[in-house]
Rosetta silent file (secondary structure, phi, psi, omega in degrees, C-alpha in Angstrom):
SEQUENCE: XXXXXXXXXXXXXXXXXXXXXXXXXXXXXXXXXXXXXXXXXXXXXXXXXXXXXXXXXXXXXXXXXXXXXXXXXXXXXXXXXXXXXXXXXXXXXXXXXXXXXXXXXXXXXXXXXXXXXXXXXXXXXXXXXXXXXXXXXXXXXXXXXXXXXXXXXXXXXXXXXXXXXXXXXXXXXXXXXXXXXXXXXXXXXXXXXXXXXXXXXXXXXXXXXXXXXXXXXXXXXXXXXXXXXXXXXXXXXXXXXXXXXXXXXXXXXXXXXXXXXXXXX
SCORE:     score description
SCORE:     0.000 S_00000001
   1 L     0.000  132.648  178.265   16.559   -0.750   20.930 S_00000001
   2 L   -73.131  103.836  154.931   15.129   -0.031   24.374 S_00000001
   3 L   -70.669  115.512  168.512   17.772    1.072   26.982 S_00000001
   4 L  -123.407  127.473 -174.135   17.252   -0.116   30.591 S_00000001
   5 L  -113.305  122.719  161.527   18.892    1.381   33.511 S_00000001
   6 L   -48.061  119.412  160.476   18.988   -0.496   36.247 S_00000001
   7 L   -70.411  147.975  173.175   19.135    0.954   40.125 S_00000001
   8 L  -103.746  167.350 -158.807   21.417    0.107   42.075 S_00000001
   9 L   -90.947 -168.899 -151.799   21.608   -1.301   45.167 S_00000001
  10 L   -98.796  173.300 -170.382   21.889    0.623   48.437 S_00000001
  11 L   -94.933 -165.445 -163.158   25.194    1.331   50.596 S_00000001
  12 L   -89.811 -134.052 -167.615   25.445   -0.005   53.968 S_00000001
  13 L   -34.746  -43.432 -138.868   24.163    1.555   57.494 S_00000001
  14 L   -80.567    2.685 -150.271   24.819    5.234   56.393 S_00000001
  15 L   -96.531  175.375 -169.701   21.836    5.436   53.637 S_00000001
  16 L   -96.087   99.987  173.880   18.150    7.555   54.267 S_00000001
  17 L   -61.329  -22.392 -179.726   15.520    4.848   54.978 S_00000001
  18 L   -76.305   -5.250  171.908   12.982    7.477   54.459 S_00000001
  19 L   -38.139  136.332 -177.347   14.036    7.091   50.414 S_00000001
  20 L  -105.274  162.255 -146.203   10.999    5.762   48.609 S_00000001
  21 L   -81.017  143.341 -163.415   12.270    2.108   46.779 S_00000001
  22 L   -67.986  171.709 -167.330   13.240    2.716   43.096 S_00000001
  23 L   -84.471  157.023  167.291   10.421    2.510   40.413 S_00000001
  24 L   -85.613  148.211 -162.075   10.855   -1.107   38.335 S_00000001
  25 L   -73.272  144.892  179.786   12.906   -0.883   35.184 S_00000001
  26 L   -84.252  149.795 -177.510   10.299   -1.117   32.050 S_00000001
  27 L   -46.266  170.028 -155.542   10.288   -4.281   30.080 S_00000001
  28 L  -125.683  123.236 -155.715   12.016   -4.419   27.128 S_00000001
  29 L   -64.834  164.209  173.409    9.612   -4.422   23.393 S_00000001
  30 L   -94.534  121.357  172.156    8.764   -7.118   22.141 S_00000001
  31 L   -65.063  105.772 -175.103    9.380   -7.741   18.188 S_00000001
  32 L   -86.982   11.928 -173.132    5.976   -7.365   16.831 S_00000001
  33 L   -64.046  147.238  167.278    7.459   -7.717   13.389 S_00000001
  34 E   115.013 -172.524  170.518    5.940  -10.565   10.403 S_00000001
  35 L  -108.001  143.734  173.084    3.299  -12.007    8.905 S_00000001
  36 E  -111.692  146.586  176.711    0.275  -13.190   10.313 S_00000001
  37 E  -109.755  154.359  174.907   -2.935  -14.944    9.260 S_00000001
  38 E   171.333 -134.636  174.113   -6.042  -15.193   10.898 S_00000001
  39 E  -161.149  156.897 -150.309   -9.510  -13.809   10.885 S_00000001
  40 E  -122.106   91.552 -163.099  -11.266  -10.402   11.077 S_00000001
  41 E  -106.228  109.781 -161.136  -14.296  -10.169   12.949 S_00000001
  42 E  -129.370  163.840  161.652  -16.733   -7.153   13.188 S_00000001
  43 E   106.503 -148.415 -170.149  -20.498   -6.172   14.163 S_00000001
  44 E  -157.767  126.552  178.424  -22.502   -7.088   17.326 S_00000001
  45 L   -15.886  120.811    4.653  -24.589  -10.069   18.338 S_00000001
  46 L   -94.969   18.043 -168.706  -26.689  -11.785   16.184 S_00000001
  47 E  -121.570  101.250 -175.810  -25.265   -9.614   13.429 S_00000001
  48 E  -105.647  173.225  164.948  -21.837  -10.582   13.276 S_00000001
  49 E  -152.329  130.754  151.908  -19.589  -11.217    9.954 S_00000001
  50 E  -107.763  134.268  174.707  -15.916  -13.160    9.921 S_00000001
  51 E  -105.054  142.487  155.611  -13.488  -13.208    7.465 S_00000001
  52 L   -49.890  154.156  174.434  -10.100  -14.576    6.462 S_00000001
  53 L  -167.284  158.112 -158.782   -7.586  -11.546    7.195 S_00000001
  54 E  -149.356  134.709  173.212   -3.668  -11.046    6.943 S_00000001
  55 E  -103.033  170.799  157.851   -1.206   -8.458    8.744 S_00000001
  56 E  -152.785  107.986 -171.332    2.086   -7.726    7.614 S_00000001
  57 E  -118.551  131.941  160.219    3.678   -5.735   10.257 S_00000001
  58 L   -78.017  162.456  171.164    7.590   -4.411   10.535 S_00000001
  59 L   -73.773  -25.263  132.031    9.291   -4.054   13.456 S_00000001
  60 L   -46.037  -39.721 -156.918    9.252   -0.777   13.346 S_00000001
  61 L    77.756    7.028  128.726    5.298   -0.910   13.399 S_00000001
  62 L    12.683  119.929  119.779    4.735   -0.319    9.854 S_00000001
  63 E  -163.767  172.910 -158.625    1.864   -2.000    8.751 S_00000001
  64 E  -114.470  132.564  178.025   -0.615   -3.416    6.182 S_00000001
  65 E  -127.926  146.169 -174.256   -4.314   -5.371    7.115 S_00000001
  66 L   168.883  137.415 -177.961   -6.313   -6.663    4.568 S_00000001
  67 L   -54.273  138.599 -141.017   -8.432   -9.527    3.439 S_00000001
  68 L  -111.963  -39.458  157.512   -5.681  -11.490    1.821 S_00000001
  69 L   -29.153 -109.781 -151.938   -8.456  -13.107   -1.312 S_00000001
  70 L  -105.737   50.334  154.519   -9.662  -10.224   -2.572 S_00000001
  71 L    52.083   29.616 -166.891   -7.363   -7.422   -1.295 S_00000001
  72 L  -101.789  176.534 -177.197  -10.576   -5.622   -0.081 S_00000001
  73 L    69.281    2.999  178.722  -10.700   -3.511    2.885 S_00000001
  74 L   -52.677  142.480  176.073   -6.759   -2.384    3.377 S_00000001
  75 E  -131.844  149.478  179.724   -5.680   -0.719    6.404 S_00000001
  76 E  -138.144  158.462  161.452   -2.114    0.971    6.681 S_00000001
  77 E   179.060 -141.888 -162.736   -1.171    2.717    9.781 S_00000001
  78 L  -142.982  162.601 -177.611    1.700    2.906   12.608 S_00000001
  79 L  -159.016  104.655 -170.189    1.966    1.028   15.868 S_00000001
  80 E   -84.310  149.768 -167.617    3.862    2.041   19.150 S_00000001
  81 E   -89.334  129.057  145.441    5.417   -1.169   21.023 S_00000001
  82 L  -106.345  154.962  113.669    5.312   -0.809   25.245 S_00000001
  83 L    73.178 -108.316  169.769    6.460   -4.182   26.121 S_00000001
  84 L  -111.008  -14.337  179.325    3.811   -6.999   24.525 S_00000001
  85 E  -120.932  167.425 -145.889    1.113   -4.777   23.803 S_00000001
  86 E  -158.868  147.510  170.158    0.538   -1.918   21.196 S_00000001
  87 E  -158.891  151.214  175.451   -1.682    1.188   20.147 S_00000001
  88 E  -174.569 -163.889 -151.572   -1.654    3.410   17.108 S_00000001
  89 L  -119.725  154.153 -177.977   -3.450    4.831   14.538 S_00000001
  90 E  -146.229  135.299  160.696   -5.116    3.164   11.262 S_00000001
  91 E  -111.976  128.552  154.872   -6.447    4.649    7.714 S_00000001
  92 E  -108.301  142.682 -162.239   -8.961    2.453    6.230 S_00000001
  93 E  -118.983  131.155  162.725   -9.560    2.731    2.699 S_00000001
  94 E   -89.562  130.865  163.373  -12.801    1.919    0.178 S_00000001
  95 L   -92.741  115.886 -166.046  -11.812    0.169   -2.696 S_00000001
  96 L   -97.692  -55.372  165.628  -14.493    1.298   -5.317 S_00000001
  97 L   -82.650   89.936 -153.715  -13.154   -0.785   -8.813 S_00000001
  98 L  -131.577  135.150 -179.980  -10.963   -3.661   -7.368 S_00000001
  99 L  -131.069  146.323  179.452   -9.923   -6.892   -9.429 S_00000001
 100 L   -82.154  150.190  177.232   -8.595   -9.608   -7.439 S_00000001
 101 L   106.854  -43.011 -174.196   -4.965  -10.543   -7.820 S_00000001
 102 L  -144.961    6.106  179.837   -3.610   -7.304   -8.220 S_00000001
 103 L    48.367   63.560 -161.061   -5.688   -4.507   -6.734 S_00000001
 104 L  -154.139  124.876   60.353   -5.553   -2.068   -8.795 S_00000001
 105 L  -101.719 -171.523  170.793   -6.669    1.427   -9.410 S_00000001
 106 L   -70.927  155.165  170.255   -5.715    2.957   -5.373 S_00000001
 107 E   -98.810 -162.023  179.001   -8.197    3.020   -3.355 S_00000001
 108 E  -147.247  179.865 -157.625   -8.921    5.811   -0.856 S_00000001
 109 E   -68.331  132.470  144.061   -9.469    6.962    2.960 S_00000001
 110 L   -44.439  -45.661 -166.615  -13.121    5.900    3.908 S_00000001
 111 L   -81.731   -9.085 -171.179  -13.302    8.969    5.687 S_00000001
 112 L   -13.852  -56.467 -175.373  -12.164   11.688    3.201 S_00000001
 113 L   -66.653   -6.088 -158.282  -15.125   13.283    3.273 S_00000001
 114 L  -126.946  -19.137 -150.414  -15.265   14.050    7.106 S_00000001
 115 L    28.258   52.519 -169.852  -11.177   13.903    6.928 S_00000001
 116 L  -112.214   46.235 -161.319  -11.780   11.848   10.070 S_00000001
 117 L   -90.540   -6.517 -174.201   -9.325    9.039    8.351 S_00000001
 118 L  -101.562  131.686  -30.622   -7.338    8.130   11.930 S_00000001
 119 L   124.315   55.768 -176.461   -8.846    5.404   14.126 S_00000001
 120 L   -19.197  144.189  176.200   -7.606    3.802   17.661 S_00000001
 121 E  -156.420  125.326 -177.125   -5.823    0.445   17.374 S_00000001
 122 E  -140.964  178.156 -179.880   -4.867   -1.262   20.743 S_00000001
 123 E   134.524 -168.606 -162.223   -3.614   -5.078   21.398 S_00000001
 124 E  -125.917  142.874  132.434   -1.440   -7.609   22.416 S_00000001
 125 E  -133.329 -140.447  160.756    0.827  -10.080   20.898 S_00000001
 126 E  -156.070  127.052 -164.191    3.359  -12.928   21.882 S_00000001
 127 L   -58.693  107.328 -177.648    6.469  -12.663   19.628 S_00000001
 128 L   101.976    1.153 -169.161    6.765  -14.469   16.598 S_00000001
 129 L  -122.162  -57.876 -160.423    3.787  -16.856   17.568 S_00000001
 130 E  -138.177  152.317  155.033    0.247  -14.717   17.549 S_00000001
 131 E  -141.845  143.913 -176.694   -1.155  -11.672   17.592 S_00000001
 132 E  -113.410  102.898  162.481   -4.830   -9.912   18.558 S_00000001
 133 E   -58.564  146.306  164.395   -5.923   -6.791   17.181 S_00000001
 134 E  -158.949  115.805 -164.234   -8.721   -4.594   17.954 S_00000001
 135 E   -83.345  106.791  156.154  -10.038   -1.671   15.498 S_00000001
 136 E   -89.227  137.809 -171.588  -12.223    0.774   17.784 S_00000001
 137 E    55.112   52.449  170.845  -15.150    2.553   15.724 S_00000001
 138 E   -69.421  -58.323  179.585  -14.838    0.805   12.584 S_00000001
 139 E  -133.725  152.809  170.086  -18.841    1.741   12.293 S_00000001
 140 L   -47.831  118.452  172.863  -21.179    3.138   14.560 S_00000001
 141 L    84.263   -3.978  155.238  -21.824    0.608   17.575 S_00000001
 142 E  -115.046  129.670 -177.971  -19.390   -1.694   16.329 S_00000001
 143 E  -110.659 -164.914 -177.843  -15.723   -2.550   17.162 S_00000001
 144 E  -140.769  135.290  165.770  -13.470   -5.211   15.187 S_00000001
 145 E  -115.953  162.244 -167.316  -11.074   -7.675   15.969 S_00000001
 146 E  -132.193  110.631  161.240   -8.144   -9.358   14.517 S_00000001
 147 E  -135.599  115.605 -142.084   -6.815  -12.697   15.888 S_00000001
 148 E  -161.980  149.535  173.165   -4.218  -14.183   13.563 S_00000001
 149 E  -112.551 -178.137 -162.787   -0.925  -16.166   13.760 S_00000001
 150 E   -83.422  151.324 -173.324    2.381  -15.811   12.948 S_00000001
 151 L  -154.911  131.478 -146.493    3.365  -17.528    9.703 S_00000001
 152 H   -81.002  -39.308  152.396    6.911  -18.962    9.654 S_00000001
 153 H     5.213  -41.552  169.381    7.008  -17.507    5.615 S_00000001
 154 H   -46.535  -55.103 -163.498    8.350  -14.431    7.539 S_00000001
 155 L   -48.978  -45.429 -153.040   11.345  -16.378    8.317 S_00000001
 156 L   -65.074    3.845  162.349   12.557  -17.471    4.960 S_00000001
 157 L    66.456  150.455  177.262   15.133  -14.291    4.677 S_00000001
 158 L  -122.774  164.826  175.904   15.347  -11.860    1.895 S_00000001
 159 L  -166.804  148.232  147.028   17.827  -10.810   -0.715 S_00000001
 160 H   -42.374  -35.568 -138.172   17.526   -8.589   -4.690 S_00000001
 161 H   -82.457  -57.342  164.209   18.677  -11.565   -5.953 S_00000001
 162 H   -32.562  -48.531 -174.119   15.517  -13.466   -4.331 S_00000001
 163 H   -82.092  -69.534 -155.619   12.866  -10.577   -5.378 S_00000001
 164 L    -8.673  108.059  157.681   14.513  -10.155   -8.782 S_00000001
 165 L   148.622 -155.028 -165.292   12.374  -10.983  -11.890 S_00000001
 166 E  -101.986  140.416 -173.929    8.777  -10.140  -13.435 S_00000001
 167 E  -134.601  134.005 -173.363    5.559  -10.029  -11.834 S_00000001
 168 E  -157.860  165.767 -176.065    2.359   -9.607  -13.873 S_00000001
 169 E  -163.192  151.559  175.733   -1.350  -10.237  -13.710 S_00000001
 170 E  -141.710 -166.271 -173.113   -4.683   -9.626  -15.440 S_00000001
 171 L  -112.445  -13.700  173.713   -8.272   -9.811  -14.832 S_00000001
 172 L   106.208  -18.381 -158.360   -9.502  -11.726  -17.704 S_00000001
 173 L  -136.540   28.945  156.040  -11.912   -9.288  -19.688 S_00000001
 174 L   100.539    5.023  170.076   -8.744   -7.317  -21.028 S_00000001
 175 L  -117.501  156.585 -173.310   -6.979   -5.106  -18.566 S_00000001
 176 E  -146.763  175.139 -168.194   -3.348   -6.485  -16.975 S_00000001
 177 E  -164.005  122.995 -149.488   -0.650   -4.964  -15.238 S_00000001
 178 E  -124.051  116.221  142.246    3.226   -6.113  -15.429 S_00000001
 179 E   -72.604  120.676  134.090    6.328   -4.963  -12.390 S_00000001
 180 E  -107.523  142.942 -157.309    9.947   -5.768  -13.032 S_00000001
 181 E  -121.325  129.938 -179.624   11.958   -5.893   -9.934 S_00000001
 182 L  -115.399 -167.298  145.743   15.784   -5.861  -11.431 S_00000001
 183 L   -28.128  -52.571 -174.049   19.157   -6.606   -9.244 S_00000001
 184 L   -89.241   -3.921 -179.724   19.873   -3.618   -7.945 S_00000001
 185 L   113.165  -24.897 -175.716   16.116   -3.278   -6.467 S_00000001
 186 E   -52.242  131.866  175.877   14.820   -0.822   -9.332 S_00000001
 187 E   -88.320  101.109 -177.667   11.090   -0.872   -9.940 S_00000001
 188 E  -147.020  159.786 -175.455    9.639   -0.104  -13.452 S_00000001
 189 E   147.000  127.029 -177.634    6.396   -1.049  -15.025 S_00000001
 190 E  -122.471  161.211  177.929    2.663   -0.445  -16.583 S_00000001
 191 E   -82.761 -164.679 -172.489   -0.881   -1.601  -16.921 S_00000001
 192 L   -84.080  -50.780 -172.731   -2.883   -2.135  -20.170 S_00000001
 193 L   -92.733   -1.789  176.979   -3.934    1.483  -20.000 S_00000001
 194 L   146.869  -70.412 -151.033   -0.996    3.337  -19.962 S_00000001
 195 L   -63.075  125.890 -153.857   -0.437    4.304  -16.544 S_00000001
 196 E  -132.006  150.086 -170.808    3.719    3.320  -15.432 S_00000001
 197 E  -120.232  156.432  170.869    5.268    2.754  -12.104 S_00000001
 198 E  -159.180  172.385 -172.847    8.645    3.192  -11.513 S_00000001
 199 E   145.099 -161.944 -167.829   10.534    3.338   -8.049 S_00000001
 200 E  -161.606  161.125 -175.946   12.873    1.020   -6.114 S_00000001
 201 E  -120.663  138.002 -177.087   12.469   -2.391   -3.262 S_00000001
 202 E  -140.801  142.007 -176.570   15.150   -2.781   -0.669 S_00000001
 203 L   -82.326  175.824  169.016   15.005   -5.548    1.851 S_00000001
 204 L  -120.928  -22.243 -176.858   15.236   -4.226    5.720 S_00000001
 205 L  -165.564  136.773 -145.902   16.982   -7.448    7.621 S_00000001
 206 L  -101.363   -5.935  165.159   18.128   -9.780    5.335 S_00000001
 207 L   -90.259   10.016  171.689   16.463  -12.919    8.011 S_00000001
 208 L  -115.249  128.392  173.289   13.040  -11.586    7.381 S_00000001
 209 L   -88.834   96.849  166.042   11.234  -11.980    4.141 S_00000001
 210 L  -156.027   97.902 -154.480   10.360   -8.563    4.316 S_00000001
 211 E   -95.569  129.446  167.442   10.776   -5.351    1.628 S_00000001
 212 E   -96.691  157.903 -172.215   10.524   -1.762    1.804 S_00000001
 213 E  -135.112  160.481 -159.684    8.850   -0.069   -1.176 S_00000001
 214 E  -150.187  101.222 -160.163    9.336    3.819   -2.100 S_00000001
 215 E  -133.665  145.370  159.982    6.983    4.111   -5.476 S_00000001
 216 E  -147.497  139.654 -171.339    5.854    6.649   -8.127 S_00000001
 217 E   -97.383 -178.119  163.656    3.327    6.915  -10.389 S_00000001
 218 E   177.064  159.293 -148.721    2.471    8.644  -13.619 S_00000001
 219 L    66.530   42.845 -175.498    0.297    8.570  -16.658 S_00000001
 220 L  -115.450    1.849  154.524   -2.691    7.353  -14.681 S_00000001
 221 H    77.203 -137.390 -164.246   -5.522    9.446  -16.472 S_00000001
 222 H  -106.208   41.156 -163.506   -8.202   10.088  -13.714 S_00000001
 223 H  -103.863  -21.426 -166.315   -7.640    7.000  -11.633 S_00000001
 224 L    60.574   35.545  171.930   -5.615    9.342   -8.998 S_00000001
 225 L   -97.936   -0.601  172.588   -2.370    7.505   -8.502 S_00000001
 226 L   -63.371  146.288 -179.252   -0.249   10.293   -9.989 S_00000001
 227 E   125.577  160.112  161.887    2.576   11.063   -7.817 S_00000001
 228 E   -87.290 -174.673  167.911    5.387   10.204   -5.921 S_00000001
 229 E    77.246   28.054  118.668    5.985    9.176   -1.946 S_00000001
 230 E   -31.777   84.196 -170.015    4.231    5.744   -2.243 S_00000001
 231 E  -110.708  171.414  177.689    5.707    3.748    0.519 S_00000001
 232 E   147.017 -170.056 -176.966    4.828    0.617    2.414 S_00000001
 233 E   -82.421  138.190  146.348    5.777   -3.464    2.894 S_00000001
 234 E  -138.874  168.119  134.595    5.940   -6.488    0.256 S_00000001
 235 E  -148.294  174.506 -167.306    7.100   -9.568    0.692 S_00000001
 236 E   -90.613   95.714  162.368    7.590  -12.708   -1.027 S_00000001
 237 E  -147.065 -156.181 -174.631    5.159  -15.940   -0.851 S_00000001
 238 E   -68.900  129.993 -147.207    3.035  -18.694   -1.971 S_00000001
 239 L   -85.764  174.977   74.424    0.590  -17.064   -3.932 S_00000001
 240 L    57.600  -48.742 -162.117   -3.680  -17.843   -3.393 S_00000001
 241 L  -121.540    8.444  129.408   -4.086  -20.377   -5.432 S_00000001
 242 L    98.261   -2.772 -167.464   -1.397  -22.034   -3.690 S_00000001
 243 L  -134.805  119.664 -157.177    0.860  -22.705   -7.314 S_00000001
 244 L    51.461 -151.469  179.605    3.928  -20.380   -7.184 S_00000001
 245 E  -126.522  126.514  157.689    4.912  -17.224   -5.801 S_00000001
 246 E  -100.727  167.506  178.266    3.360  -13.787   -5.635 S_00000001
 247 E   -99.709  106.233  178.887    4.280  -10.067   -4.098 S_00000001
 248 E   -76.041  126.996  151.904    1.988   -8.971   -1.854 S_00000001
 249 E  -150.065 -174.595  172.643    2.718   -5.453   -1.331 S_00000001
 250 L  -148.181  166.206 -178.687    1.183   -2.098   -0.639 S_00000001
 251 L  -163.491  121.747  150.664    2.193    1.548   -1.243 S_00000001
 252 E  -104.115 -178.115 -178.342    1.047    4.373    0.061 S_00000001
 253 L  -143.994 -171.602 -175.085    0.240    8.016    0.297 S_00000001
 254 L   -83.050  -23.169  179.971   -1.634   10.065    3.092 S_00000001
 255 L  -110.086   16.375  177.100   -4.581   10.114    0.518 S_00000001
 256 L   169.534  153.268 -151.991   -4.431    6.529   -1.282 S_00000001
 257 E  -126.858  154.170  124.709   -2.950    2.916   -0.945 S_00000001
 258 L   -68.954   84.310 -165.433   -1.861    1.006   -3.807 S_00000001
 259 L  -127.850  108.170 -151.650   -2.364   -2.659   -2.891 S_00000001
 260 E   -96.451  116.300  136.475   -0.975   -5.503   -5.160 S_00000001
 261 E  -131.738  153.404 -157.750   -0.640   -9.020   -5.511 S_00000001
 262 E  -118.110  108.631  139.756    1.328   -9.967   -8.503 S_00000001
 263 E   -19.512  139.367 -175.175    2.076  -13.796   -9.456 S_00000001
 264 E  -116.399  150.954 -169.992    6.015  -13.883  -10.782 S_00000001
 265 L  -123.843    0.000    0.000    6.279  -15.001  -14.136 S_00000001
């Protein structure tokens, strides 16, 4: 919460006219918190490309970007609030083996190699209805935009009792990958190859469908998800194809994103 202290106003005859008039108090943040939908637009005239593309931001400024299909493309980063508009920092990540549905192994920083993984992010939004992004230096000679709307989904409140239950998915040609979410928030769960998650979900304000996640892996062979400190967003909605519900979430590290969605069973 933003404090604003007002000036007050001046006394009678006795006050010093040469005073210069107090500075105006600063606005008060805006909640840039939920999810949004929209589209993701990059390159320069005639060679442009648009996409479907989906935020999930906290109010904090937490948050996750990513083509919402096929989970390609993820961005995690941070976002400072003045007022209606916002700047931070973004890691974008290559996904090199990615199956739709459940994203999975992590990807990793595009930038690794250069460790040049932080970015500019500026914009605007207007709270709870829309917001416009803008990615500086995505690629040389190109910047990116974001323009996306608010999606009332957000609204629909959280609880364990609401996340509770099994989430699982496969790819078709033999590998799958199963999460149970229990009561108390507890995380446990493995793919087809071995490799087990375990960790815990918590809601953050129980009038936002919105979850924090705190994840570790282990048994992951050479895929590079061992470890702990996997953090990030989920929440709970109508899944892709538009027939139940899946968990979108992500989890991260400084050096790799985890980014799922999983169909409840």
């Amino acid at each position: 919460m933003l404090l604003i202290a007002c000036g007050g106003g001046g006394g009678g005859g006795g006050g010093n006219s040469n005073q210069p008039p107090a500075s105006p108090a600063p606005s008060a943040n805006g909640a840039v918190g939920g999810l949004y939908l929209g589209t993701f637009t990059t390159g320069t005239p005639p060679n442009v490309t648009s996409y479907d593309y989906l935020l999930l931001i906290a109010d904090d400024g937490e948050y996750l970007a990513m083509d919402p299909e096929f989970l390609t493309l993820p961005i995690v980063g941070e976002l400072d609030v003045d007022g209606s508009r916002f700047e931070g920092s973004r890691n974008l990540y290559l996904v090199g083996t990615i199956s739709k549905s459940f994203g999975f192994p992590p990807a990793y920083p595009a930038n690794a190699a250069t460790g040049n993984n932080t970015r500019s992010v500026r914009g605007s939004f207007v709270e709870r209805q829309s917001i416009e992004v803008n990615y500086y230096h995505v690629s040389p000679g190109s910047d990116t935009q974001v323009n996306a709307t608010y999606d009332m989904s957000y609204e629909e409140g959280s609880s364990l009792q609401s996340i509770e239950g099994m989430y699982s998915a496969d790819d078709g040609v033999g590998y799958s990958l199963t999460y149970v979410i229990d009561s108390s928030g507890a995380v446990t769960g493995a793919d087809s190859t071995g490799c087990t998650v375990s960790g815990n979900i918590n809601r953050i304000n129980p009038n936002y469908n919105l979850y924090r996640t705190d994840l570790a892996y282990s048994n992951c062979g050479t895929s590079g998800a061992n470890g702990s400190g996997y953090t990030g967003l989920a929440i709970l909605r109508t899944n892709s194809t538009s027939i139940g519900q899946s968990l979108y979430f992500f989890a991260a590290t400084d050096l790799q994103v985890v980014v799922l969605e999983l169909p409840r069973i």
